[in-house]
Short mmCIF file of C-alpha atoms and ligand atoms in Angstrom, two decimals:
data_model
loop_
_atom_site.label_atom_id
_atom_site.label_comp_id
_atom_site.label_asym_id
_atom_site.label_seq_id
_atom_site.Cartn_x
_atom_site.Cartn_y
_atom_site.Cartn_z
CA MET A 9 18.85 114.96 -104.94
CA THR A 10 20.36 116.38 -101.68
CA ILE A 11 20.85 115.19 -98.58
CA LEU A 12 20.67 116.96 -95.37
CA VAL A 13 22.28 116.27 -92.80
CA PRO A 14 20.99 117.64 -89.52
CA ASN A 15 21.46 116.58 -85.65
CA TYR A 16 17.77 116.47 -85.36
CA ILE A 17 14.16 116.34 -87.01
CA LEU A 18 11.39 117.51 -85.66
CA THR A 19 8.75 115.78 -88.02
CA PRO A 20 6.47 117.36 -85.47
CA ASN A 21 4.67 114.57 -84.24
CA ILE A 22 8.42 113.12 -83.48
CA LEU A 23 11.79 114.05 -82.81
CA LEU A 24 13.96 112.06 -84.80
CA LYS A 25 18.00 111.99 -83.98
CA ASP A 26 21.34 111.92 -86.09
CA LYS A 27 18.87 110.87 -89.07
CA ALA A 28 18.96 112.57 -93.02
CA ILE A 29 16.63 113.52 -95.18
CA ALA A 30 17.08 113.03 -99.36
CA PHE A 31 15.08 115.40 -101.28
CA GLU A 32 14.29 116.48 -104.63
CA LYS A 33 11.32 118.81 -104.86
CA THR A 34 9.27 116.19 -102.17
CA ILE A 35 10.91 114.03 -99.04
CA GLN A 36 12.18 110.75 -101.07
CA SER A 37 13.53 108.86 -97.61
CA ILE A 38 14.24 109.83 -94.60
CA GLY A 39 17.11 107.28 -92.94
CA ASN A 40 20.51 107.08 -91.96
CA LEU A 41 22.95 108.64 -94.26
CA GLU A 42 25.14 105.76 -94.95
CA GLU A 43 21.71 103.93 -96.18
CA LEU A 44 20.57 107.35 -98.27
CA GLN A 45 23.96 107.54 -99.84
CA GLN A 46 24.06 104.11 -100.81
CA LYS A 47 20.51 104.80 -102.08
CA PHE A 48 21.52 107.69 -104.05
CA PRO A 49 25.20 107.67 -105.06
CA THR A 50 25.44 111.15 -106.62
CA ALA A 51 23.22 112.93 -103.98
CA LYS A 52 25.03 116.09 -102.96
CA VAL A 53 25.22 116.29 -99.51
CA ILE A 54 24.78 118.89 -97.13
CA GLN A 55 26.26 118.37 -93.57
CA LEU A 56 24.84 120.72 -91.15
CA GLN A 57 26.13 122.53 -88.08
CA LYS A 58 26.51 120.82 -84.63
CA ASN A 59 22.48 121.07 -82.35
CA SER A 60 20.72 121.34 -85.99
CA LEU A 61 17.15 121.27 -86.27
CA VAL A 62 15.24 120.81 -89.41
CA MET A 63 11.26 121.42 -89.34
CA PRO A 64 8.91 121.35 -91.33
CA GLY A 65 8.57 125.36 -93.25
CA LEU A 66 5.39 127.31 -91.19
CA ILE A 67 2.43 128.17 -92.95
CA ASN A 68 0.64 131.40 -92.05
CA ALA A 69 -3.18 130.45 -93.38
CA HIS A 70 -3.80 134.29 -93.24
CA VAL A 71 -2.64 137.35 -94.08
CA HIS A 72 -3.39 140.81 -95.51
CA VAL A 73 -0.59 141.39 -98.19
CA GLU A 74 -1.85 144.71 -99.38
CA PHE A 75 -2.54 146.29 -95.77
CA SER A 76 1.41 145.84 -95.39
CA ALA A 77 2.00 149.93 -95.65
CA ASN A 78 0.22 150.40 -91.85
CA LYS A 79 2.63 151.46 -88.98
CA ASN A 80 0.49 153.61 -86.84
CA GLN A 81 -1.92 154.97 -89.63
CA LEU A 82 -5.09 152.61 -87.63
CA SER A 83 -6.78 152.89 -84.64
CA TYR A 84 -6.05 149.84 -81.95
CA GLY A 85 -8.09 148.89 -78.93
CA ASP A 86 -11.97 148.92 -80.25
CA PHE A 87 -12.69 146.66 -83.30
CA LEU A 88 -15.28 149.24 -84.52
CA ASN A 89 -13.14 152.19 -84.22
CA TRP A 90 -10.36 150.44 -86.13
CA LEU A 91 -12.45 149.79 -88.90
CA TYR A 92 -13.73 153.03 -89.27
CA SER A 93 -10.18 153.84 -89.19
CA VAL A 94 -9.95 151.45 -91.93
CA ILE A 95 -12.01 152.84 -94.20
CA GLU A 96 -10.51 156.52 -93.71
CA ASN A 97 -7.24 155.41 -94.05
CA ARG A 98 -8.05 152.98 -96.84
CA GLU A 99 -6.74 154.85 -100.15
CA ASP A 100 -3.31 155.60 -98.45
CA LEU A 101 -2.33 152.65 -96.72
CA MET A 102 -3.02 151.10 -100.32
CA ALA A 103 -1.29 154.01 -102.30
CA ASP A 104 1.19 153.70 -99.95
CA CYS A 105 2.36 149.91 -100.24
CA ASP A 106 3.64 149.35 -103.93
CA LEU A 107 5.45 146.33 -105.28
CA THR A 108 8.27 147.17 -103.26
CA CYS A 109 6.76 147.24 -100.08
CA MET A 110 4.59 143.95 -100.50
CA SER A 111 7.58 142.35 -101.85
CA LYS A 112 9.42 143.46 -98.70
CA ALA A 113 6.40 141.67 -96.40
CA ILE A 114 6.71 138.78 -97.89
CA ASP A 115 10.24 138.73 -97.99
CA ASN A 116 10.10 139.29 -94.21
CA MET A 117 7.73 136.13 -94.01
CA LEU A 118 10.29 134.29 -95.78
CA GLU A 119 12.55 135.42 -93.41
CA ASN A 120 10.63 134.20 -90.38
CA GLY A 121 10.52 130.65 -91.56
CA ILE A 122 7.15 131.06 -93.48
CA THR A 123 7.37 129.09 -96.28
CA THR A 124 3.26 128.91 -97.50
CA PHE A 125 0.68 132.01 -96.87
CA GLY A 126 -2.94 132.52 -97.82
CA ALA A 127 -3.24 135.61 -98.68
CA ILE A 128 -6.56 137.52 -98.84
CA SER A 129 -6.52 139.90 -101.11
CA SER A 130 -9.11 142.80 -101.13
CA HIS A 131 -7.96 144.18 -104.85
CA ALA A 132 -5.78 142.15 -106.83
CA MET A 133 -3.24 144.72 -105.67
CA ASP A 134 -1.15 142.06 -104.14
CA LEU A 135 -1.49 139.21 -106.87
CA GLU A 136 1.70 140.60 -108.84
CA ALA A 137 3.97 140.54 -105.48
CA CYS A 138 2.52 136.80 -104.58
CA GLN A 139 3.04 135.80 -108.06
CA ASN A 140 6.62 136.60 -107.51
CA ALA A 141 6.99 134.97 -104.27
CA LYS A 142 9.29 132.06 -103.53
CA GLN A 143 6.93 130.87 -100.83
CA ASN A 144 3.88 128.43 -101.66
CA VAL A 145 0.70 131.21 -101.93
CA VAL A 146 -3.01 130.47 -101.51
CA PHE A 147 -4.25 133.55 -102.98
CA PHE A 148 -7.70 133.86 -101.47
CA ASN A 149 -10.11 136.67 -103.80
CA GLU A 150 -11.79 138.15 -101.37
CA LEU A 151 -15.54 139.06 -102.06
CA ILE A 152 -17.07 141.84 -99.67
CA GLY A 153 -20.67 143.90 -100.12
CA SER A 154 -23.80 143.90 -98.47
CA GLN A 155 -26.00 146.21 -101.05
CA ALA A 156 -28.29 144.36 -103.20
CA GLY A 157 -27.63 146.50 -105.60
CA MET A 158 -24.37 146.84 -105.99
CA ALA A 159 -23.91 142.78 -106.56
CA ASP A 160 -23.59 142.58 -110.30
CA ALA A 161 -20.63 145.24 -110.35
CA LEU A 162 -19.29 143.51 -107.11
CA PHE A 163 -19.56 140.11 -108.69
CA THR A 164 -18.28 140.72 -111.81
CA ASP A 165 -14.87 142.86 -110.27
CA PHE A 166 -14.56 139.32 -108.08
CA LEU A 167 -14.72 136.82 -111.24
CA ALA A 168 -11.84 139.14 -113.51
CA ARG A 169 -9.70 138.88 -109.74
CA LEU A 170 -10.41 135.15 -109.75
CA ASP A 171 -9.54 135.06 -113.43
CA ALA A 172 -6.47 137.04 -112.99
CA SER A 173 -4.95 134.54 -110.45
CA LYS A 174 -6.71 131.43 -112.46
CA ALA A 175 -3.80 132.95 -115.09
CA VAL A 176 -0.89 132.70 -113.16
CA GLN A 177 0.72 129.41 -113.62
CA ARG A 178 3.60 128.21 -111.38
CA GLU A 179 4.55 125.38 -108.79
CA GLY A 180 2.92 126.36 -105.59
CA PHE A 181 0.33 128.96 -106.49
CA PHE A 182 -3.49 128.48 -105.87
CA PRO A 183 -6.12 130.46 -106.23
CA ALA A 184 -9.27 130.72 -103.89
CA VAL A 185 -11.89 132.26 -102.78
CA ALA A 186 -12.56 134.66 -99.46
CA ILE A 187 -15.94 135.68 -98.03
CA HIS A 188 -15.24 138.70 -96.19
CA SER A 189 -17.58 138.25 -93.74
CA PRO A 190 -21.44 137.43 -92.77
CA TYR A 191 -22.43 141.25 -92.08
CA SER A 192 -20.22 142.16 -95.06
CA VAL A 193 -21.54 139.84 -98.03
CA HIS A 194 -25.33 139.91 -99.41
CA PRO A 195 -26.30 136.37 -99.47
CA ILE A 196 -27.00 136.62 -103.34
CA LEU A 197 -23.31 136.64 -103.94
CA ILE A 198 -22.07 134.04 -101.34
CA GLN A 199 -24.13 131.57 -103.10
CA LYS A 200 -23.12 132.46 -106.61
CA ALA A 201 -19.15 132.29 -105.36
CA LEU A 202 -20.01 129.17 -103.84
CA GLY A 203 -21.23 128.20 -106.77
CA ILE A 204 -18.07 128.59 -108.98
CA VAL A 205 -15.61 127.50 -105.43
CA LYS A 206 -17.97 123.69 -105.22
CA ASN A 207 -17.20 123.56 -109.41
CA GLU A 208 -13.70 124.11 -109.62
CA LYS A 209 -13.07 122.88 -105.89
CA LEU A 210 -10.92 125.60 -104.74
CA LYS A 211 -10.14 126.26 -101.31
CA LEU A 212 -12.52 128.98 -99.46
CA THR A 213 -12.44 131.06 -96.33
CA ALA A 214 -13.91 133.76 -94.20
CA HIS A 215 -14.22 135.56 -91.06
CA PHE A 216 -16.45 134.75 -88.62
CA MET A 217 -17.14 135.88 -85.42
CA GLU A 218 -14.67 138.53 -84.76
CA SER A 219 -16.00 140.83 -82.40
CA GLU A 220 -18.84 141.85 -80.37
CA ALA A 221 -20.12 143.82 -82.69
CA GLU A 222 -20.13 140.98 -85.15
CA ARG A 223 -21.88 138.83 -82.82
CA ASN A 224 -24.94 141.85 -81.71
CA TRP A 225 -25.78 142.72 -85.56
CA LEU A 226 -26.12 138.75 -87.08
CA ASP A 227 -28.14 137.96 -83.41
CA SER A 228 -30.13 141.10 -83.76
CA SER A 229 -28.92 143.71 -86.39
CA SER A 230 -28.15 146.10 -82.96
CA GLY A 231 -24.76 147.08 -81.52
CA ASP A 232 -21.93 148.82 -82.31
CA PHE A 233 -22.71 148.30 -85.66
CA LYS A 234 -25.84 149.67 -85.68
CA GLU A 235 -24.52 153.49 -86.58
CA PHE A 236 -21.81 151.95 -88.82
CA PHE A 237 -24.35 150.26 -91.08
CA GLN A 238 -27.34 152.93 -90.60
CA THR A 239 -24.90 156.17 -91.77
CA LEU A 240 -22.40 154.38 -94.30
CA LEU A 241 -24.78 152.00 -96.18
CA LYS A 242 -28.06 153.51 -95.80
CA GLN A 243 -28.96 149.30 -94.45
CA ASP A 244 -31.05 149.29 -90.78
CA LYS A 245 -30.25 145.14 -90.43
CA ARG A 246 -28.27 142.76 -90.59
CA VAL A 247 -27.80 140.76 -94.72
CA SER A 248 -27.85 137.02 -93.05
CA ASP A 249 -27.40 135.86 -89.27
CA ALA A 250 -24.79 133.71 -88.28
CA LYS A 251 -26.48 130.51 -88.76
CA GLU A 252 -27.90 130.95 -91.99
CA PHE A 253 -24.35 132.19 -93.12
CA LEU A 254 -22.60 128.93 -91.82
CA SER A 255 -25.44 127.05 -93.82
CA TYR A 256 -24.12 128.24 -97.64
CA PHE A 257 -20.80 126.46 -96.12
CA ASP A 258 -22.02 123.24 -95.43
CA GLY A 259 -20.36 120.93 -97.37
CA PHE A 260 -16.91 123.02 -98.37
CA GLU A 261 -14.38 122.61 -94.84
CA ALA A 262 -13.52 126.07 -94.86
CA LEU A 263 -11.38 128.43 -92.66
CA LEU A 264 -12.92 130.52 -90.41
CA THR A 265 -10.78 133.11 -89.25
CA HIS A 266 -10.98 134.66 -85.59
CA ALA A 267 -14.38 132.94 -84.71
CA VAL A 268 -14.04 134.11 -80.96
CA LYS A 269 -17.54 134.63 -80.56
CA THR A 270 -19.04 131.77 -82.13
CA ASN A 271 -21.91 130.36 -79.77
CA GLU A 272 -22.42 126.12 -78.86
CA GLU A 273 -24.56 125.60 -81.80
CA GLU A 274 -22.86 127.08 -84.27
CA LEU A 275 -19.32 125.17 -82.89
CA GLU A 276 -21.42 122.33 -83.29
CA GLN A 277 -22.02 123.16 -87.05
CA ILE A 278 -18.34 123.91 -87.06
CA VAL A 279 -17.70 120.11 -86.15
CA GLU A 280 -20.15 118.81 -88.18
CA GLN A 281 -18.53 120.65 -91.34
CA ASN A 282 -15.38 119.80 -90.58
CA HIS A 283 -14.41 123.48 -90.91
CA THR A 284 -11.25 124.37 -89.13
CA ILE A 285 -10.86 128.05 -87.43
CA ILE A 286 -7.54 130.46 -87.36
CA HIS A 287 -6.29 131.65 -84.22
CA CYS A 288 -4.88 135.17 -84.78
CA PRO A 289 -3.65 136.36 -80.99
CA ILE A 290 -2.25 139.48 -81.99
CA SER A 291 -5.22 140.84 -83.88
CA ASN A 292 -7.89 140.03 -81.53
CA ARG A 293 -5.66 141.72 -78.91
CA LEU A 294 -5.35 144.91 -80.63
CA LEU A 295 -8.10 144.79 -82.20
CA GLY A 296 -9.93 144.92 -78.43
CA ASN A 297 -11.44 141.56 -79.68
CA PRO A 298 -11.95 138.29 -77.11
CA THR A 299 -9.22 135.79 -77.10
CA LEU A 300 -10.15 132.60 -78.54
CA ASN A 301 -11.19 129.63 -76.42
CA ILE A 302 -9.24 126.97 -77.50
CA LYS A 303 -10.36 124.94 -74.35
CA LYS A 304 -13.61 124.34 -75.77
CA LEU A 305 -11.83 123.70 -79.49
CA ASN A 306 -9.96 121.02 -78.10
CA GLU A 307 -12.81 119.49 -76.45
CA LYS A 308 -15.04 119.60 -79.51
CA LYS A 309 -12.33 118.66 -82.15
CA ILE A 310 -11.91 121.34 -83.55
CA ARG A 311 -9.03 121.84 -85.83
CA TRP A 312 -7.24 125.18 -85.32
CA VAL A 313 -4.23 126.77 -86.92
CA VAL A 314 -2.17 129.77 -86.55
CA ALA A 315 -2.08 132.92 -87.98
CA THR A 316 -0.44 136.66 -88.14
CA ASP A 317 -3.11 138.53 -89.89
CA GLY A 318 -2.28 141.61 -91.74
CA LEU A 319 -0.31 144.42 -90.81
CA SER A 320 -3.62 145.90 -90.84
CA SER A 321 -3.29 144.18 -87.14
CA ASN A 322 -0.32 142.42 -85.78
CA TYR A 323 3.19 144.36 -85.84
CA LYS A 324 5.26 141.75 -87.41
CA LEU A 325 4.01 138.76 -89.58
CA ASP A 326 6.44 136.25 -87.78
CA LEU A 327 4.25 132.97 -86.54
CA PHE A 328 7.06 132.42 -84.01
CA GLU A 329 5.90 135.55 -82.20
CA GLU A 330 2.25 134.59 -82.89
CA MET A 331 2.69 131.11 -81.18
CA LYS A 332 4.19 133.24 -78.62
CA ILE A 333 1.82 135.47 -77.43
CA SER A 334 -0.77 133.02 -77.81
CA LEU A 335 0.76 131.09 -75.03
CA PHE A 336 0.90 133.62 -72.65
CA MET A 337 -2.51 134.74 -73.64
CA HIS A 338 -3.41 131.00 -72.91
CA SER A 339 -2.29 130.95 -69.40
CA ASP A 340 -5.10 128.58 -68.30
CA THR A 341 -3.81 125.39 -70.69
CA PRO A 342 -0.51 122.66 -70.11
CA LEU A 343 2.38 124.47 -71.11
CA LEU A 344 3.82 122.01 -73.41
CA PRO A 345 0.85 120.35 -74.47
CA PHE A 346 -0.21 124.01 -75.52
CA ALA A 347 3.15 124.66 -77.33
CA GLN A 348 3.26 120.98 -79.28
CA GLN A 349 -0.10 121.69 -80.57
CA LEU A 350 1.13 125.64 -81.45
CA ILE A 351 3.94 123.99 -83.36
CA LYS A 352 1.31 121.83 -85.29
CA GLY A 353 -1.39 124.64 -86.00
CA THR A 354 1.97 126.35 -88.16
CA THR A 355 2.22 123.05 -89.99
CA VAL A 356 1.06 120.01 -89.98
CA HIS A 357 -2.17 121.18 -88.92
CA ALA A 358 -2.58 124.29 -91.69
CA ALA A 359 -1.38 121.70 -94.35
CA GLU A 360 -3.97 119.79 -93.83
CA ALA A 361 -6.67 122.70 -93.55
CA LEU A 362 -5.19 124.20 -97.03
CA GLY A 363 -5.41 121.11 -98.72
CA LEU A 364 -1.75 121.42 -99.33
CA ASN A 365 0.75 118.49 -99.49
CA THR A 366 3.96 120.15 -96.98
CA GLY A 367 3.64 120.61 -93.05
CA GLU A 368 5.72 117.54 -91.99
CA ILE A 369 9.27 116.48 -92.72
CA VAL A 370 7.92 112.50 -93.83
CA GLU A 371 8.58 110.55 -96.76
CA GLY A 372 6.61 112.00 -99.76
CA LYS A 373 5.67 115.54 -98.68
CA ASN A 374 6.98 118.60 -100.34
CA ALA A 375 10.39 119.52 -99.11
CA ASP A 376 9.30 122.92 -97.08
CA MET A 377 12.07 122.75 -94.62
CA LEU A 378 13.57 125.39 -92.01
CA VAL A 379 16.94 124.73 -90.71
CA LEU A 380 17.19 125.80 -86.82
CA ASP A 381 20.60 126.32 -84.98
CA LEU A 382 19.40 125.33 -81.42
CA ASN A 383 22.60 125.84 -79.99
CA THR A 384 22.03 123.09 -77.12
CA LYS A 385 20.78 119.56 -77.29
CA PRO A 386 17.13 119.43 -77.54
CA ASN A 387 15.37 117.71 -74.62
CA GLU A 388 11.73 116.57 -74.35
CA GLU A 389 10.15 120.54 -73.96
CA LEU A 390 11.85 121.22 -77.36
CA ALA A 391 7.93 122.58 -78.54
CA ILE A 392 8.37 124.91 -75.65
CA HIS A 393 11.72 126.48 -76.53
CA LEU A 394 11.53 126.54 -80.39
CA ILE A 395 8.73 128.93 -79.53
CA LEU A 396 10.39 130.99 -76.32
CA HIS A 397 13.83 131.50 -77.95
CA ARG A 398 13.25 132.21 -81.38
CA TYR A 399 16.89 130.18 -82.84
CA ASN A 400 17.99 131.41 -85.74
CA ILE A 401 16.99 129.96 -88.98
CA SER A 402 20.02 129.74 -91.04
CA LYS A 403 18.22 127.68 -94.11
CA VAL A 404 14.87 127.73 -95.64
CA PHE A 405 13.79 125.28 -98.21
CA ILE A 406 10.89 125.50 -100.74
CA ASN A 407 9.12 123.03 -102.71
CA GLY A 408 13.47 121.43 -102.77
CA LYS A 409 15.25 124.71 -103.17
CA LEU A 410 17.26 126.88 -101.18
CA GLU A 411 15.45 129.99 -100.27
CA LYS A 412 17.43 131.55 -97.57
CA GLY A 413 20.89 130.43 -96.40
CA ASN A 414 23.56 129.20 -98.32
CA GLU A 415 24.79 125.43 -99.34
C1 BEZ B 4 -20.05 146.52 -97.15
O1 BEZ B 4 -18.80 146.59 -98.45
O2 BEZ B 4 -20.83 146.08 -97.54
C2 BEZ B 4 -19.30 146.26 -95.63
C3 BEZ B 4 -17.72 146.80 -96.10
C4 BEZ B 4 -16.78 146.57 -94.49
C5 BEZ B 4 -17.47 146.26 -93.22
C6 BEZ B 4 -19.35 146.31 -93.39
C7 BEZ B 4 -20.11 145.97 -94.50
FE1 FE2 B 5 -7.92 139.14 -91.68
#
């Protein structure tokens, strides 16, 4: 048992002052130091410095670890141009990102206070790095392929990757399924994969309504995707529309990434099915896509969380940076409540969406915790300052184990 003694604890629903946290793998008790010492007399006590704050470890629900080699190879500013550049550079980027490169990206996330991440794995090249990661990992095996003729081969490959991830036996590693997107996965494949998701109660995610091109293609098999599909895949028509795609997800409580071009009817379906939207503001900006309409999500009480996407559409894997960019992009939202929502979107709400027992400093939750050195006494505008100042993260605990910093 360890007792951590900070000045402040952000749960994140409330700010506690002068309380201590007793924990092993999970948080056992939060209270006054003397009470906790009486309860757990042999516990090791870690006294933290003045103006220290403990908050939940951050959760990055959507990242492509396999694409961590990208620096300037991919083209930014327009979604289709970016996609063409991905296809052109795919082999090189994969070859350039070996275990060391992927582990570096994962360690970087740890340095930035990310204690849980959702890895979208296209080829299972990242399996070993994710298995070795100190963080909790939801390992989303991705299924892609819109050509019916390729379905069997693609599904066999997907199953082999899923099985390999299921063979990983370590605390905090969860095999899961990603359906790439409505435009890129044939309904035959989607339905086969969702049968497994249902039987095995796996977590499910998909990219959804990321671009104007996707909107036009799914609505009327037109727009920028027309030429893409004709030339690269010899296809003239979409494989499903957005409504049909969403209907496959009924009953799953999935995580839908981007959703910046979602229409009213689709949002209603998302409300009904209790899906979560993953907000990746930096990726959206760099790929020339619109900004997520968070006001609308709030009106409809749709849960949204914040993620970095991969280094294929970002310059760092840092949720503090992501929150700051979102705060400035959504300049028509009230500052403090929005900052508080961003903090929840990287902690408690992300944990709920991923179905994980973390994201809060509360008795019974896993002890995934950050120690931040605030330098000054926090006030009622703490959420804003957490996002603006990028305070030093002096310790990181994951499942009760110190993974960054000294005792
Ligand atoms: C496909 O494999 O069918 C596909 C991949 C990327 C974008 C669109 C389609
Ligand atoms: Fe993505």
